[in-house]
GROMACS .gro file of C-alpha atoms in nm:
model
  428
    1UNK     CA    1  11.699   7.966   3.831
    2UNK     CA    2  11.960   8.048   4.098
    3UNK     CA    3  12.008   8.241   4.440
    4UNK     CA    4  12.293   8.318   4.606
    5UNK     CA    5  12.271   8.225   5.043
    6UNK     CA    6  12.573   8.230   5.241
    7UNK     CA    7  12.837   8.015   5.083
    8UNK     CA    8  12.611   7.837   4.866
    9UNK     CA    9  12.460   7.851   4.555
   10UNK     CA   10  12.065   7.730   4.521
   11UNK     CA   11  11.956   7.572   4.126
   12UNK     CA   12  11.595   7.584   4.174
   13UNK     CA   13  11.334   7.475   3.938
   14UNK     CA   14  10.921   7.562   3.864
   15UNK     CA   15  10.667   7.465   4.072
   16UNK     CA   16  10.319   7.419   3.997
   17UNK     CA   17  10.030   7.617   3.962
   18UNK     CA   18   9.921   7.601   4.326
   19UNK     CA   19  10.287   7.688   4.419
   20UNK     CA   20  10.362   7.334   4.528
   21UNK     CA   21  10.642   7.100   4.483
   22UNK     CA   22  10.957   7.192   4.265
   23UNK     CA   23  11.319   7.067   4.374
   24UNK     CA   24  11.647   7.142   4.328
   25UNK     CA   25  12.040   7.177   4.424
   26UNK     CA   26  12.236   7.356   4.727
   27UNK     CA   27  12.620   7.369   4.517
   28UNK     CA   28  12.902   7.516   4.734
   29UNK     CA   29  13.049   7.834   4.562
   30UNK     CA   30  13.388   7.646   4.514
   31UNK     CA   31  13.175   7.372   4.333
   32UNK     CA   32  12.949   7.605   4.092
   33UNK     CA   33  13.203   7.672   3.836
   34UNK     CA   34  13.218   7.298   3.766
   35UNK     CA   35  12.859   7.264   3.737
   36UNK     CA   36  12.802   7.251   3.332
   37UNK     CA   37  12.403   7.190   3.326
   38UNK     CA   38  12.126   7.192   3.531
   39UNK     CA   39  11.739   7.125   3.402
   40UNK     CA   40  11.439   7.130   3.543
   41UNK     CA   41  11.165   6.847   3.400
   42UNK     CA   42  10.862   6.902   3.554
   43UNK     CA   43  10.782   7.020   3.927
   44UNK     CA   44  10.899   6.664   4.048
   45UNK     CA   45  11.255   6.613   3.881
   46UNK     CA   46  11.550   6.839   3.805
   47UNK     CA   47  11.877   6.726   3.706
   48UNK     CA   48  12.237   6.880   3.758
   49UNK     CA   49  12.587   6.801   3.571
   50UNK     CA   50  12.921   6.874   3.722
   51UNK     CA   51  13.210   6.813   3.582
   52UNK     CA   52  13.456   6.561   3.664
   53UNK     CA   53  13.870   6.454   3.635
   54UNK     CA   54  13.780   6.144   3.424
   55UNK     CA   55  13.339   6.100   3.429
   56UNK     CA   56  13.118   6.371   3.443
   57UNK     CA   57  12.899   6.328   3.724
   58UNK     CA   58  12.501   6.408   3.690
   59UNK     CA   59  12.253   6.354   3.961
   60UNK     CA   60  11.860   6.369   3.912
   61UNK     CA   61  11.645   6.489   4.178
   62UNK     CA   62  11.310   6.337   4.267
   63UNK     CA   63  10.985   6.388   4.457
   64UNK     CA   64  10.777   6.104   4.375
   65UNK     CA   65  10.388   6.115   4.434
   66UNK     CA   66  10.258   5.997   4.755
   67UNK     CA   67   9.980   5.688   4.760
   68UNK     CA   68   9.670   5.841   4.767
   69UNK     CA   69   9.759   6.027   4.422
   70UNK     CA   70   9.568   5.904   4.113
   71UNK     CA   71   9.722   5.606   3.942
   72UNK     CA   72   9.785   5.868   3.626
   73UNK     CA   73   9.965   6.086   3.856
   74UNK     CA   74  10.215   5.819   3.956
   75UNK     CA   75  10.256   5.658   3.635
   76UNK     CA   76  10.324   6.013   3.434
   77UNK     CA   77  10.653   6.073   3.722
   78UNK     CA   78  10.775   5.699   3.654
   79UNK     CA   79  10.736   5.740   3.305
   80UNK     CA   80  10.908   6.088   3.306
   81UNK     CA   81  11.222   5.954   3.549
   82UNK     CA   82  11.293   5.677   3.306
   83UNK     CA   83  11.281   5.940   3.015
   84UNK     CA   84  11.502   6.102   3.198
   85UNK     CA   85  11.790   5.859   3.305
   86UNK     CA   86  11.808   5.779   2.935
   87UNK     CA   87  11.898   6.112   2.798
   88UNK     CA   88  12.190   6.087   3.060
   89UNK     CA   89  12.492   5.960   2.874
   90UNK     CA   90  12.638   5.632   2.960
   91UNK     CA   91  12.936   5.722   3.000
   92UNK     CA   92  12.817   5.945   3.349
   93UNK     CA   93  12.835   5.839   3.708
   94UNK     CA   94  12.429   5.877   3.741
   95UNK     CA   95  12.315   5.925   4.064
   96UNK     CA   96  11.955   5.946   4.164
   97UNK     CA   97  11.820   6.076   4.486
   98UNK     CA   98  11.526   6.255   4.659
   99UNK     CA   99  11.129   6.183   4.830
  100UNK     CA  100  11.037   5.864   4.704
  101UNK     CA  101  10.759   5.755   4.907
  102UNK     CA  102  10.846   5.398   4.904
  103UNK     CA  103  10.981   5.142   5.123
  104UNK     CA  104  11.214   4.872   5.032
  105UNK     CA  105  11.230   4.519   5.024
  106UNK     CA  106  11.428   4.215   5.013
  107UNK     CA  107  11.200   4.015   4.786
  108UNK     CA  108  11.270   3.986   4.395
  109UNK     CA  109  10.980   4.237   4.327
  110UNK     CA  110  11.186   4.514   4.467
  111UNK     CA  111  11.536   4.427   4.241
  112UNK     CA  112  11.629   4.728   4.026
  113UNK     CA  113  11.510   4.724   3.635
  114UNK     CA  114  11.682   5.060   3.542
  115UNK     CA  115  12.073   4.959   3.601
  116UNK     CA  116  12.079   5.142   3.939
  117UNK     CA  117  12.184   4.997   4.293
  118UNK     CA  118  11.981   5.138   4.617
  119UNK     CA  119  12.304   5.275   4.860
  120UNK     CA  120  12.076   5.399   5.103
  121UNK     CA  121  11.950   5.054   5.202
  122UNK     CA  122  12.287   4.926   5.136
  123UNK     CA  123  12.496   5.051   5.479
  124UNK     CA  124  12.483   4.828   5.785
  125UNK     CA  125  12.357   5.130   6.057
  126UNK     CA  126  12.133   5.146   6.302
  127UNK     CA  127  11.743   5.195   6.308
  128UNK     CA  128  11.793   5.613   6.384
  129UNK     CA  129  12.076   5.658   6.102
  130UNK     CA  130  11.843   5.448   5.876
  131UNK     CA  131  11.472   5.629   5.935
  132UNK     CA  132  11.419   6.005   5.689
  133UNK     CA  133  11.067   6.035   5.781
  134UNK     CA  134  10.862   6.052   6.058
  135UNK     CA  135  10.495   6.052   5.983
  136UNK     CA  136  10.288   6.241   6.188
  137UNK     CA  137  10.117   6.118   6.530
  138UNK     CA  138  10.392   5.851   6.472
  139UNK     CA  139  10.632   5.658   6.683
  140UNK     CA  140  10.775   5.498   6.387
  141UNK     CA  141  11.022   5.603   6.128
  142UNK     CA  142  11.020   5.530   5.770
  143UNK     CA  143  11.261   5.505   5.530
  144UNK     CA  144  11.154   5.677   5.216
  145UNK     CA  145  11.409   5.913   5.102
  146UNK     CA  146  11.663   5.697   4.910
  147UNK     CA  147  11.995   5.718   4.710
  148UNK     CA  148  12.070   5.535   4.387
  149UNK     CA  149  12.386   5.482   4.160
  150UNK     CA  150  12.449   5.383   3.794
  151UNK     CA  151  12.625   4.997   3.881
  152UNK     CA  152  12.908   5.036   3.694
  153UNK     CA  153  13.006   5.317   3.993
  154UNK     CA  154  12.827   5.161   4.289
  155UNK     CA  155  13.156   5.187   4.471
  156UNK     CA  156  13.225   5.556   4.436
  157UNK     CA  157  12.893   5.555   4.727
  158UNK     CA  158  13.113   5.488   5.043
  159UNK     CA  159  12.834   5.615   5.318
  160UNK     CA  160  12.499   5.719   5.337
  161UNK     CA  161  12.332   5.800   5.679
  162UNK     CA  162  12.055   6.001   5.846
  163UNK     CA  163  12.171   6.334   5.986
  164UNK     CA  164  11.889   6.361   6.271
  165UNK     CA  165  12.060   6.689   6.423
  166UNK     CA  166  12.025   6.921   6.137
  167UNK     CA  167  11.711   7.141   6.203
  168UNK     CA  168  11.575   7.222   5.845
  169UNK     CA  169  11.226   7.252   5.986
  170UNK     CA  170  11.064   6.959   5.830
  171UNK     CA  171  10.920   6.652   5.927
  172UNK     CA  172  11.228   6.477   5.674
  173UNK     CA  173  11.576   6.362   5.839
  174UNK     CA  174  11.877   6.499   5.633
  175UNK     CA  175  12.037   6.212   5.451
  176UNK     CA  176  12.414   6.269   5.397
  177UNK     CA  177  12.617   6.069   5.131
  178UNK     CA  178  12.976   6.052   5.125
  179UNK     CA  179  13.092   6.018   4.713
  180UNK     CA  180  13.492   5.916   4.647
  181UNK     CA  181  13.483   6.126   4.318
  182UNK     CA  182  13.770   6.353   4.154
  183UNK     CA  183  13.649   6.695   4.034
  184UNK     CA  184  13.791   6.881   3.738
  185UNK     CA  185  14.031   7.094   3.836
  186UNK     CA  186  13.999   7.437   3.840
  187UNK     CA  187  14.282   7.769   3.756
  188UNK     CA  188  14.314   7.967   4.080
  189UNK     CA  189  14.224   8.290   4.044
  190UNK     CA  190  14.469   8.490   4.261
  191UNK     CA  191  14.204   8.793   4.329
  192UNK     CA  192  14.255   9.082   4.612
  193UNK     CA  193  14.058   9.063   4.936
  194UNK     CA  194  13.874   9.408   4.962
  195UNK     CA  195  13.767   9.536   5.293
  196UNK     CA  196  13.479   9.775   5.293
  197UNK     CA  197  13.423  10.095   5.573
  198UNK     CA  198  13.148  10.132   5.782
  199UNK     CA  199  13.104  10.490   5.522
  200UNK     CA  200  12.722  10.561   5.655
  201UNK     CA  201  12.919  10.687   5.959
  202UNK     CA  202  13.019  10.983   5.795
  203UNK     CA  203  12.732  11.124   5.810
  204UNK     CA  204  12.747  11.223   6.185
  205UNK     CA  205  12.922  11.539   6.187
  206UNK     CA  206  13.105  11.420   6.525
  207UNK     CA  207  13.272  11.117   6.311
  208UNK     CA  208  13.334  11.345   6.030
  209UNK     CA  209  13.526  11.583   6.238
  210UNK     CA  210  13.737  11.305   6.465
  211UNK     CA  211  13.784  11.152   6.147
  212UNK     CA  212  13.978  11.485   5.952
  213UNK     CA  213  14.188  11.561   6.273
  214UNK     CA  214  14.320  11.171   6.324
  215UNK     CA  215  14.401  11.230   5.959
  216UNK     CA  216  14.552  11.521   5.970
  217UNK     CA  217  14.799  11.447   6.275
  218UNK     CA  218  14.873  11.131   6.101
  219UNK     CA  219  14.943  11.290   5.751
  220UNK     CA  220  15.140  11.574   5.909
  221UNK     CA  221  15.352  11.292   6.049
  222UNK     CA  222  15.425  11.086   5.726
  223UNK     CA  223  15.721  11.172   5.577
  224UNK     CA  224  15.726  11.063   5.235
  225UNK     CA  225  15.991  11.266   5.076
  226UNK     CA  226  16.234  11.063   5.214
  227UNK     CA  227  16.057  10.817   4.982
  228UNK     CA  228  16.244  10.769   4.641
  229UNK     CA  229  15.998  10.578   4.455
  230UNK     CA  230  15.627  10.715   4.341
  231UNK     CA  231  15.503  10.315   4.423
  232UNK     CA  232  15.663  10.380   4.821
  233UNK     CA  233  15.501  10.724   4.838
  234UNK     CA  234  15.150  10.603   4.721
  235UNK     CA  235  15.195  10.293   4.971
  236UNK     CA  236  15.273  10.473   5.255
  237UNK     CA  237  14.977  10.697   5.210
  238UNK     CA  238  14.732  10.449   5.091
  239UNK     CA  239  14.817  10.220   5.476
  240UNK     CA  240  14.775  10.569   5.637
  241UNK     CA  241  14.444  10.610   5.486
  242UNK     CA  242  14.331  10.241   5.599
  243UNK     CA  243  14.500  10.331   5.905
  244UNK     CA  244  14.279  10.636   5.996
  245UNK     CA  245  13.991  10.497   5.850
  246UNK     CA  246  13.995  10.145   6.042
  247UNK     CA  247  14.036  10.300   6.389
  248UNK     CA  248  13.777  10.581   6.316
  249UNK     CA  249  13.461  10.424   6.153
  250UNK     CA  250  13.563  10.066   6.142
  251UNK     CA  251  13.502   9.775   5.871
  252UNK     CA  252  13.125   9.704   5.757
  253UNK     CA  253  13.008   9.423   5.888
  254UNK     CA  254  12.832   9.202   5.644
  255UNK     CA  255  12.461   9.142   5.769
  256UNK     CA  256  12.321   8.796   5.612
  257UNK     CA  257  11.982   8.869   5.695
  258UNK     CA  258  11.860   9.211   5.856
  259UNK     CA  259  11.570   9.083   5.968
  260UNK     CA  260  11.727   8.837   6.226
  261UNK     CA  261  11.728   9.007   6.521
  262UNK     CA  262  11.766   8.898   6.876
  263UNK     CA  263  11.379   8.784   6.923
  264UNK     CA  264  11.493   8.568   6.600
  265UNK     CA  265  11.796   8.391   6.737
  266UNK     CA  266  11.604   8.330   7.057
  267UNK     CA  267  11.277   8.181   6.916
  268UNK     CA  268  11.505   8.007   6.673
  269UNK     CA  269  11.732   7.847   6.998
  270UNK     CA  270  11.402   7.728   7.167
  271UNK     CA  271  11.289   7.593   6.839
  272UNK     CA  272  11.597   7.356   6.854
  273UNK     CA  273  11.590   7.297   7.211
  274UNK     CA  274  11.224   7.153   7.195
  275UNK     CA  275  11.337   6.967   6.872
  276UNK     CA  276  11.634   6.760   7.063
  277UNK     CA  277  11.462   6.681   7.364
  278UNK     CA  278  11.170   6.569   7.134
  279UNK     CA  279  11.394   6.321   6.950
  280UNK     CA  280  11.613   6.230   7.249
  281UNK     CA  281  11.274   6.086   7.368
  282UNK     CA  282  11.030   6.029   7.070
  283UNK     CA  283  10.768   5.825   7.232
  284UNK     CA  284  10.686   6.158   7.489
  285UNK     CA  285  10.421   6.337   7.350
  286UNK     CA  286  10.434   6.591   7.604
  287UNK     CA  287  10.780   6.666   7.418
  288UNK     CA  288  10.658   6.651   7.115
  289UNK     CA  289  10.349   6.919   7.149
  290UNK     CA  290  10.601   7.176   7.291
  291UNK     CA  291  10.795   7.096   6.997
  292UNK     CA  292  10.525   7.215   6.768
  293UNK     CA  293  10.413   7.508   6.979
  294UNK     CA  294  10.806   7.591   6.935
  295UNK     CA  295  10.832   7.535   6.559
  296UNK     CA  296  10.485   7.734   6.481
  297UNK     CA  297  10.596   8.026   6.763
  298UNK     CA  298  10.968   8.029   6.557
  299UNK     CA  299  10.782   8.063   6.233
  300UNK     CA  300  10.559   8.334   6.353
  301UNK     CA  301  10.790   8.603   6.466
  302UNK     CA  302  11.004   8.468   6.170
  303UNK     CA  303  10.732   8.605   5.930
  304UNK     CA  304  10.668   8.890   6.184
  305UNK     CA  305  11.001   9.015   6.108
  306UNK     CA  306  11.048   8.992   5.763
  307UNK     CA  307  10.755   9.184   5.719
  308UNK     CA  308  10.844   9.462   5.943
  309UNK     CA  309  11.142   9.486   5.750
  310UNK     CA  310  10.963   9.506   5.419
  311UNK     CA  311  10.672   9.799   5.539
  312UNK     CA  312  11.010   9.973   5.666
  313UNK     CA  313  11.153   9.950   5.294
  314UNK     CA  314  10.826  10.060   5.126
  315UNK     CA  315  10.673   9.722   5.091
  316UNK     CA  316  10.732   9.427   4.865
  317UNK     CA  317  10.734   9.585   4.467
  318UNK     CA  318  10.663   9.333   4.209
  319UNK     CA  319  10.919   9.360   3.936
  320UNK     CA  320  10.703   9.433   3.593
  321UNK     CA  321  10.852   9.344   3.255
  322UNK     CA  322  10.671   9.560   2.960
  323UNK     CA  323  10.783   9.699   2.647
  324UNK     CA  324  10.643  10.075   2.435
  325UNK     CA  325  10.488   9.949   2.101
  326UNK     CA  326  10.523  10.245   1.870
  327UNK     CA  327  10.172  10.337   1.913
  328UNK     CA  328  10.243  10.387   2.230
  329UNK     CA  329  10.053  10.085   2.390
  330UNK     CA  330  10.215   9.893   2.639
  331UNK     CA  331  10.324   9.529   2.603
  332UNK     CA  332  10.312   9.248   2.881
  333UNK     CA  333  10.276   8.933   2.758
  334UNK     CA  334  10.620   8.715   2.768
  335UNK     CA  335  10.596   8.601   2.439
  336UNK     CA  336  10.478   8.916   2.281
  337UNK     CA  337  10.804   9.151   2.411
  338UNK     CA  338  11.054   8.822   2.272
  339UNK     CA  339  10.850   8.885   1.940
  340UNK     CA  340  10.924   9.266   1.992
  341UNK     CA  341  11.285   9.227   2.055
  342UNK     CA  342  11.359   9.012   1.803
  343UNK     CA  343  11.186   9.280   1.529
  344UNK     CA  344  11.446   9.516   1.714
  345UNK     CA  345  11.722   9.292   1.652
  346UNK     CA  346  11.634   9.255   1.334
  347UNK     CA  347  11.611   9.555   1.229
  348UNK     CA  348  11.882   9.687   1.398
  349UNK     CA  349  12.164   9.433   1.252
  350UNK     CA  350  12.016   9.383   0.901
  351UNK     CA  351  11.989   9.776   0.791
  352UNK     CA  352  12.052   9.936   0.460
  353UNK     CA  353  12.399  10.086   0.371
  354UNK     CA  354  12.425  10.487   0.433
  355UNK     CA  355  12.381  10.670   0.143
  356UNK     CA  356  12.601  10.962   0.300
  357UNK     CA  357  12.968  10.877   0.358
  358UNK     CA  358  13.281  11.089   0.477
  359UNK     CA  359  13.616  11.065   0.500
  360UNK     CA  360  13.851  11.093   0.803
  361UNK     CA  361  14.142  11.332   0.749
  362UNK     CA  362  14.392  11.299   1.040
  363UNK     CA  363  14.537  11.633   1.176
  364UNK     CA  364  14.820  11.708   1.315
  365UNK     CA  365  14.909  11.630   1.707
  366UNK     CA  366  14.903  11.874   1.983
  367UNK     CA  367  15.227  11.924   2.093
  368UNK     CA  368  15.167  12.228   2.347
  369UNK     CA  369  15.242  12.131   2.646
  370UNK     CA  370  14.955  12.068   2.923
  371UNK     CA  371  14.987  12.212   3.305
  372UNK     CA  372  14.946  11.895   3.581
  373UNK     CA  373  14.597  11.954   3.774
  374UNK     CA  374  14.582  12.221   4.029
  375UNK     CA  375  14.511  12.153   4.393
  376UNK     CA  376  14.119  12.284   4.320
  377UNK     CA  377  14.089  12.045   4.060
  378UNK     CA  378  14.177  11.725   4.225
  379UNK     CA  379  13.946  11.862   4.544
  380UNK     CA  380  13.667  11.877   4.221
  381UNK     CA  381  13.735  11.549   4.102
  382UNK     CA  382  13.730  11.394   4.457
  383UNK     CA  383  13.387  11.563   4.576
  384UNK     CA  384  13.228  11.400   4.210
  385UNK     CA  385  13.332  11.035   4.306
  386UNK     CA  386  12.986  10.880   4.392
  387UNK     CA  387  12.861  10.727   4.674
  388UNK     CA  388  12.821  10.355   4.765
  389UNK     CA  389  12.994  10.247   4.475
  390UNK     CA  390  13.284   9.897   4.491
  391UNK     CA  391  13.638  10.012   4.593
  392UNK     CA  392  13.952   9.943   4.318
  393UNK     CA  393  14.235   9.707   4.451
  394UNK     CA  394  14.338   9.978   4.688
  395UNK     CA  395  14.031   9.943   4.865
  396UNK     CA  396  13.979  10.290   4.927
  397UNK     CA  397  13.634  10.424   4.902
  398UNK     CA  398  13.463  10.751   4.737
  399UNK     CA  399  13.345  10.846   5.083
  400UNK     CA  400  13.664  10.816   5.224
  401UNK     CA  401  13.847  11.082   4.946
  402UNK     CA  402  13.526  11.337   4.987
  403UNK     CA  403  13.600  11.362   5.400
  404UNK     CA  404  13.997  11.423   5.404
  405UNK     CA  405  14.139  11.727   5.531
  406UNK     CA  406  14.334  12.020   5.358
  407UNK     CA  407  14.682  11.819   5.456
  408UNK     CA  408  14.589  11.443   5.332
  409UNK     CA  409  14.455  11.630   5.005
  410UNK     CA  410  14.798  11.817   4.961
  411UNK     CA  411  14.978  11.456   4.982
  412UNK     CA  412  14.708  11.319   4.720
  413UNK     CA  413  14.816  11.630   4.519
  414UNK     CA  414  15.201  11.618   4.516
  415UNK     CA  415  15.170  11.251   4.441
  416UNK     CA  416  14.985  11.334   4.132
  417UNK     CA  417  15.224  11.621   4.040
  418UNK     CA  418  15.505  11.334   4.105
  419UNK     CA  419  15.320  11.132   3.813
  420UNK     CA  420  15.265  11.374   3.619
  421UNK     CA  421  15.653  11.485   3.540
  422UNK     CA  422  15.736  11.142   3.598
  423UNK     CA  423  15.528  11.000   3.380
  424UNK     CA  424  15.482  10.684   3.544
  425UNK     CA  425  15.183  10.540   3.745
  426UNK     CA  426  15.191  10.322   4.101
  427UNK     CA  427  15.163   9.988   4.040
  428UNK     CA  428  14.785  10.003   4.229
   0.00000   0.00000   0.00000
């Protein structure tokens, strides 16, 4: 499963049946076309494969069990992992990383049996770039979080540190790796940057009518028949139109999450506030009880908002998946609606020849000739263009057309009368 935040891409896998657990991959949008696999094992490992100049490049992510888990527990994860690394191809730079729950050693006991090097341990860094864990009522910090390579690539691992700054709201550091690996390389797609209008604006009536008299001075003012070519006459009223429309309603503004408001960003500041003072001076507990008040106060009006938000849209609707049986009774079960669909299938692509046939006589073309569209007919086809609906490469929007005034839609018009003797179309 994926989700789309920001600039990034999130592979997530299942959880359990108490909604625990379950890992995954953050991939940067420039990096998600490379990625050729990802595969989720069990709530406690998930692999990903991205695609490289000369080895692919596949890293497993773990969450190993904690100590007071069942001996079962902790020998059914090993078991799995190992499974796992050996369905990766040799010929991969494997790299293994995640919650491990385990201190290392320098003692022969702790020397690797699987044909991977600890990196994490590897780094000469001080005790706070070194520490991803800081247990609870603690002073101490553990190492537990670790990062392992294939050998035969150890080197491609050139740094791996604790971030302590990042704020991800858990009690785990962020550990950040620096790999010396060439991607595949990937065909630019040379695509047009479309700006979108703030278009809800329209419907103030004030906005609507400042917005048809800047267009029509500035339309009265264009001069395109000193244009010769259609692609110079559709340009110069196409800017016009952005023109107008930029100074008048403005560009939308995208909105990440509409539920962050300003009590958000505050709570959210103090959280982070409390967090660096706390770690500036870890030994305080002072510090680190108004840290927690902070984190739980940042989470409440956190969930506080997003709820809001959701009464405000009708509340949260679960999204049902049922098929009709042809009795009429309704079908919910996963597997029983991938039955149905296959007998659809099935009978849809595997049925009998027609037994009535006819044959296609061609007739003769229509030569009369055809008037170009009247003035009432464009205004038709402009006040049918639907509403909140992705602008072409001109980056005009249906909104836009349905609010012009008598003069922009008389320039729209003779353009299209231009075309239509013409017979030739802009190049946009």
């Amino acid at each position: 499963m994926t989700k789309d935040l920001q600039d990034t891409t999130i592979f997530y896998g299942e959880c359990n049946d108490r909604r625990q657990f379950g890992t995954g991959f953050a991939v940067h949008k420039s990096i998600v076309p490379l990625v050729t696999e990802f595969k989720s094992t069990n709530p406690r490992i998930s692999i990903l494969t991205i695609k490289g100049k000369f080895f692919d490049i596949t890293f497993l992510n773990g969450h190993a069990p904690t100590e007071e888990k069942t001996p079962e527990e902790k020998d059914d994860f090993y078991e799995n992992l190992e499974q796992t690394l050996n369905e990766i191809p040799r010929n991969r730079i494997r790299i293994v990383l995640g919650d491990f729950n385990a201190k290392l050693g320098k003692e022969n006991i702790f020397r690797t049996t699987i044909g991977l090097v600890v990196k994490s341990t590897m780094f000469p860094r001080k005790d706070i770039y070194k520490g991803t864990w800081k247990a609870p009522n603690s002073r101490y910090t553990n190492q537990i979080d670790h990062v392992m390579i294939n050998t035969r690539f150890k080197n491609c691992i050139q740094e791996v540190k604790t971030v302590r700054g990042a704020d991800c709201d858990s009690d785990h550091y962020l550990v950040k790796g620096k790999l010396n690996v060439k991607l595949k390389k990937l065909g630019v797609r040379k695509g047009t940057m479309v700006d979108r209008y703030e278009v809800n604006k329209f419907k103030d009536k004030t906005v609507c009518d400042l917005f048809k008299q800047r267009m029509n001075e500035a339309m009265s003012n264009l001069h395109i028949n000193q244009l010769d070519t259609i692609d110079g006459k559709w340009e110069a009223i196409k800017e016009t139109l952005k023109v107008v429309t930029d100074t008048t309603i403005g560009k939308q503004k995208k909105v990440k999450k509409p539920w962050f408001n300003t009590s958000c960003e505050e709570a959210l500041n103090r959280r982070k506030e409390a967090r660096l003072q706390w770690i500036n001076d870890p030994t305080n507990r002072e510090k680190e009880s108004t840290y927690k008040e902070r984190q739980k106060e940042a989470s409440n009006i956190f969930r506080f908002e997003k709820r809001k938000l959701m009464q405000l849209m009708g509340g949260y609707k679960k999204h049902e998946r049922f098929l009709k049986n042809e009795d009429g009774s309704i079908i919910t079960e996963q597997d029983k609606i991938i039955e149905k669909w296959k007998e659809y299938f099935d009978q849809l692509l595997n049925c009998e020849d027609p037994l009535e046939t006819f044959t296609w006589i061609s007739s003769d073309p229509n030569d009369s000739e055809c008037p170009p569209p009247s003035r009432i007919e464009v205004v038709n086809q402009l006040n049918r263009l639907k509403n909140n609906k992705t602008p072409g490469e001109d980056g005009i929007q249906g909104e836009i057309l349905k609010n012009l005034d008598k003069v922009a839609i008389n320039r729209i018009h003779d353009i299209i009368e231009n075309l239509w003797s013409e017979e030739q179309l802009p190049k946009d």
